[in-house]
XYZ file of C-alpha atoms in Angstrom:
344
model
C 0.000 0.000 0.000
C 1.244 3.496 -0.812
C 0.311 4.786 2.607
C 2.832 2.367 4.114
C 5.603 4.341 2.381
C 4.692 7.558 4.153
C 7.285 8.436 6.758
C 6.770 9.850 10.220
C 6.535 13.587 10.604
C 9.841 15.441 10.707
C 11.008 18.973 11.421
C 13.572 20.799 9.267
C 15.063 24.293 8.975
C 15.949 24.606 5.269
C 17.894 27.515 3.861
C 15.662 30.061 2.090
C 12.580 28.911 3.984
C 9.537 31.080 3.070
C 11.836 33.086 0.842
C 8.878 34.670 -0.953
C 8.609 36.960 2.089
C 12.034 38.419 1.287
C 11.391 39.539 -2.302
C 10.184 42.894 -1.006
C 7.187 45.155 -1.577
C 6.586 48.675 -2.886
C 8.202 50.230 -5.950
C 9.726 53.032 -3.872
C 11.487 50.542 -1.605
C 12.589 48.185 -4.373
C 13.898 51.079 -6.450
C 16.211 51.800 -3.506
C 17.403 48.200 -3.285
C 15.061 47.284 -0.450
C 16.738 49.664 1.999
C 13.859 50.610 4.309
C 14.320 49.478 7.911
C 15.292 52.970 9.156
C 13.341 55.224 6.782
C 9.976 53.629 5.924
C 6.982 55.820 6.896
C 3.907 54.441 5.102
C 1.681 51.353 4.966
C 4.536 49.222 3.605
C 6.149 49.544 7.048
C 4.023 46.531 7.982
C 6.451 44.572 5.805
C 9.756 46.440 6.173
C 9.575 47.593 9.802
C 6.257 47.986 11.668
C 7.755 50.704 13.877
C 7.626 53.016 10.848
C 3.825 53.077 10.892
C 3.838 55.807 13.541
C 4.222 59.246 12.039
C 2.460 58.845 8.693
C 1.681 62.359 7.390
C -2.037 61.562 7.012
C -4.312 59.362 9.050
C -4.936 56.718 6.379
C -2.621 55.191 3.779
C -3.392 52.441 1.265
C -0.846 50.810 -1.070
C -1.144 48.336 -3.937
C 1.808 46.825 -5.816
C 2.161 44.470 -8.757
C 5.384 43.052 -10.146
C 6.362 40.230 -12.460
C 9.521 38.148 -12.208
C 11.341 36.034 -14.786
C 9.619 37.516 -17.854
C 6.202 37.430 -16.239
C 6.210 33.802 -15.110
C 5.934 34.723 -11.427
C 3.316 37.264 -10.329
C 3.928 39.207 -7.124
C 0.997 41.184 -5.670
C 0.772 43.164 -2.461
C -1.876 45.310 -0.797
C -1.802 47.140 2.532
C -3.846 49.556 4.575
C -2.578 51.536 7.581
C -4.155 54.058 9.912
C -2.969 56.255 12.755
C -5.067 55.306 15.782
C -3.909 58.466 17.546
C -0.771 60.606 17.707
C 1.183 57.786 19.365
C 0.023 54.529 17.750
C -0.857 52.977 14.384
C -2.328 49.793 12.953
C -1.914 48.092 9.562
C -3.097 45.062 7.623
C -1.416 43.627 4.542
C -1.530 40.646 2.202
C 1.096 39.221 -0.154
C 0.650 36.724 -2.972
C 3.521 35.297 -5.005
C 2.480 32.668 -7.506
C 2.785 30.862 -10.812
C -0.570 30.236 -12.483
C -1.891 28.010 -15.281
C 0.643 25.199 -14.876
C -0.326 22.250 -17.084
C -0.777 18.830 -15.446
C -0.224 16.366 -18.330
C -0.044 13.153 -16.312
C -3.338 11.959 -17.813
C -2.606 13.139 -21.357
C -2.622 9.549 -22.640
C -5.508 7.216 -21.934
C -5.177 3.483 -21.241
C -4.947 2.787 -24.982
C -2.110 5.248 -25.572
C -4.258 7.802 -27.374
C -3.676 11.524 -26.761
C -6.567 13.304 -25.062
C -5.930 17.030 -24.820
C -9.144 17.599 -22.903
C -7.652 15.603 -20.029
C -5.037 18.317 -19.346
C -5.689 20.125 -16.085
C -4.211 23.403 -14.910
C -3.159 24.417 -11.398
C -1.380 27.200 -9.523
C 1.536 27.257 -7.109
C 1.080 30.229 -4.815
C 2.358 31.552 -1.495
C 0.271 33.895 0.665
C 1.049 35.942 3.760
C -1.469 37.839 5.864
C -0.031 40.372 8.313
C -1.431 42.456 11.136
C 0.922 45.173 12.420
C 0.887 47.510 15.402
C 3.253 50.343 16.329
C 3.526 52.743 19.224
C 5.651 55.744 20.141
C 7.817 55.314 23.234
C 6.957 57.450 26.258
C 10.462 57.036 27.685
C 12.828 57.791 24.803
C 12.062 60.733 22.461
C 12.021 59.755 18.797
C 11.772 56.020 19.482
C 8.937 53.937 18.022
C 8.332 50.212 18.473
C 6.291 47.807 16.363
C 5.362 44.166 15.872
C 3.827 41.898 13.208
C 1.752 38.764 13.520
C 1.662 36.854 10.242
C -0.198 33.858 8.912
C 1.302 31.989 5.965
C -0.565 29.805 3.489
C 1.255 27.951 0.720
C -0.498 25.898 -1.940
C 0.719 23.559 -4.684
C -2.499 22.832 -6.566
C -4.154 19.659 -5.324
C -0.784 18.186 -4.411
C 0.134 19.954 -1.168
C -0.598 22.892 1.102
C 0.879 24.410 4.234
C -0.080 26.763 7.050
C 2.356 28.766 9.151
C 2.519 31.416 11.845
C 5.253 33.807 12.930
C 6.107 37.067 14.685
C 8.322 40.032 13.739
C 9.448 42.997 15.830
C 10.982 46.329 14.910
C 12.221 49.657 16.237
C 13.065 53.056 14.760
C 14.858 56.029 16.268
C 14.990 59.568 14.869
C 17.609 62.099 15.856
C 17.318 65.237 13.747
C 18.081 64.264 10.158
C 19.391 60.847 11.199
C 17.232 57.730 11.108
C 18.050 54.379 12.729
C 16.197 51.097 12.362
C 16.208 47.561 13.681
C 13.994 44.797 12.284
C 13.903 41.230 13.624
C 11.985 38.852 11.373
C 10.722 35.479 12.600
C 12.004 36.264 16.078
C 10.384 33.153 17.591
C 11.133 31.174 14.384
C 8.203 30.675 12.044
C 6.685 27.205 11.827
C 5.045 26.096 8.569
C 3.246 22.752 8.635
C 3.064 20.940 5.282
C 0.488 18.354 4.292
C 0.835 16.440 1.038
C -1.979 14.678 -0.815
C -1.028 10.983 -1.205
C -3.823 10.277 -3.687
C -2.545 12.869 -6.170
C 1.122 11.927 -5.784
C 0.740 8.148 -5.573
C 1.549 7.263 -9.177
C 4.599 9.519 -9.374
C 6.215 8.247 -6.205
C 5.463 4.582 -6.885
C 7.128 4.863 -10.296
C 10.264 6.212 -8.641
C 10.046 3.662 -5.826
C 10.333 6.490 -3.348
C 8.586 7.405 -0.156
C 7.791 10.903 0.983
C 6.827 12.667 4.131
C 3.121 13.506 3.974
C 3.320 15.686 7.076
C 6.329 17.836 7.907
C 7.145 21.097 9.652
C 9.403 23.701 8.036
C 11.100 26.150 10.407
C 12.141 29.635 9.287
C 15.066 30.894 11.348
C 15.398 34.526 12.536
C 16.696 37.306 10.297
C 18.045 40.634 11.633
C 18.196 43.912 9.695
C 20.141 46.930 10.954
C 19.668 50.238 9.161
C 20.731 53.865 9.197
C 19.767 56.772 6.966
C 20.176 60.519 6.680
C 17.976 63.086 4.979
C 19.203 66.308 3.368
C 17.458 69.489 2.248
C 19.164 71.902 -0.161
C 18.315 74.588 -2.711
C 14.849 74.924 -1.152
C 13.017 72.472 -3.394
C 15.580 69.668 -3.572
C 15.867 66.871 -1.017
C 17.912 63.712 -0.722
C 17.775 60.584 1.384
C 20.701 58.165 1.719
C 20.316 54.912 3.644
C 21.970 51.562 4.174
C 20.896 48.215 5.624
C 22.837 45.225 6.886
C 20.756 42.066 6.578
C 21.926 39.217 8.814
C 20.613 35.688 8.180
C 21.057 32.710 10.484
C 20.107 29.767 8.242
C 23.596 28.830 7.109
C 26.315 30.016 4.770
C 25.036 32.091 1.824
C 26.691 33.701 -1.180
C 26.908 37.135 0.464
C 29.691 39.661 0.974
C 30.218 38.452 4.546
C 29.544 34.748 5.007
C 30.313 32.332 7.831
C 28.913 29.017 8.995
C 26.891 30.827 11.646
C 25.620 34.027 9.975
C 25.694 35.697 6.563
C 25.572 39.479 6.074
C 24.211 41.167 2.952
C 24.855 44.960 2.805
C 22.522 47.256 0.845
C 22.544 50.924 -0.030
C 19.815 53.161 -1.437
C 19.452 56.790 -2.532
C 16.410 58.946 -3.228
C 16.516 62.454 -4.687
C 13.336 64.532 -4.706
C 12.164 67.793 -6.224
C 9.380 69.873 -4.653
C 8.041 66.772 -2.879
C 6.533 65.794 -6.222
C 9.140 64.033 -8.387
C 11.600 61.413 -7.175
C 14.531 59.510 -8.688
C 15.908 56.487 -6.866
C 18.713 53.964 -7.048
C 20.103 51.149 -4.967
C 22.563 48.283 -4.811
C 21.919 45.001 -3.013
C 22.370 41.230 -3.285
C 26.159 41.399 -3.595
C 27.298 37.963 -4.797
C 30.457 36.294 -6.032
C 29.872 35.403 -9.688
C 32.089 33.017 -11.655
C 32.450 33.612 -15.411
C 33.018 31.040 -18.159
C 36.784 31.299 -17.702
C 36.549 30.310 -14.061
C 37.337 33.793 -12.778
C 35.139 35.081 -9.957
C 34.252 38.627 -8.994
C 31.868 40.419 -6.671
C 28.830 41.931 -8.383
C 25.855 43.768 -6.863
C 22.283 43.850 -8.134
C 21.353 47.312 -9.480
C 17.923 48.844 -8.885
C 16.359 52.005 -10.268
C 13.090 53.824 -9.702
C 11.053 56.970 -10.246
C 8.030 58.394 -8.479
C 5.427 61.103 -8.956
C 3.341 62.419 -6.054
C 0.444 64.795 -5.544
C -0.965 65.765 -2.158
C -2.811 62.432 -1.794
C -1.728 60.112 -4.606
C 1.678 58.619 -5.356
C 2.714 56.474 -8.324
C 6.046 54.648 -8.229
C 7.903 52.545 -10.783
C 11.009 50.440 -10.233
C 13.300 48.229 -12.300
C 15.265 45.485 -10.625
C 17.528 42.994 -12.346
C 16.792 39.524 -10.992
C 20.328 38.147 -11.421
C 23.604 38.954 -13.111
C 22.927 36.362 -15.811
C 19.409 37.592 -16.488
C 18.752 39.831 -19.484
C 15.295 40.765 -18.205
C 14.581 43.184 -15.383
C 11.661 42.852 -13.033
C 9.177 45.714 -13.404
C 7.480 46.875 -10.200
C 4.541 49.278 -10.148
C 2.838 50.537 -7.007
C 0.125 53.051 -6.249
C -0.433 54.703 -2.868
C -3.259 56.885 -1.628
C -3.267 58.894 1.603
C -6.220 60.664 3.164
C -7.470 62.014 6.484
């Protein structure tokens, strides 16, 4: 019996667990290379650092983003709403979906007589979802300090073959001192547990052909990730402004291809710049994902991922566009578009 091949439940902490939560959201942020932990001040703070929710210029802020990766194969959608509860606290809700749709299941393409039956082809999606609730509050003890936290529910689905549910917590802090901004974001601080359940009936034929067994029930653990950030804003020539920021992203799930990499932690530095005119037009750039790339001759060199963006804002509406190259070997850039609306 196939069910006899199913193994006992196990627990693992794979590298890049729930990695869809690290792609990033918001064209403004992604145009700056994802450097946001110290400077974010809108509804996207629920993703980048919930402490940034306090201090939004207007009471309500709503954001929607759409991007496509790998020439449109992967769709990445994000929506968020945030509101200032009072002068010292804020609340936000957000949802993320990253998925590949219309995947053809051709396992039943041939009938028992070997004839092709195109009407037997079925289509399914592989999609990851995250639902977040965020809360932030201004400190009564330290001027300029805000604290925030996220509670997130994760749902991952592989058609009729498998699905998973997970839960995790994030915490963040921001500190402002004049034109200086400091940020600290701790993702998955308690580790995030995602419980997988596979469908033996759908996978039976495939696994029996390979004479394999699989684990129908398993738990995937996402280890903590720490982000340290600092930024500084500038104002010059009356209508011109600039914002320069950097993040250090520290992962704890093993050795990665990052600028600083050890068996215990890996550190990925990022830098972003935004130049604005009259609080209406913005140009952005950023470098992140510094990796050692080996060419065809066997020579290796360090190369960062470039990011670019522009934005146009009115009093209430903001439209942002960003271009981000997925990898050094990719000839196609990911296009990110986001729209934000603020109101009292």
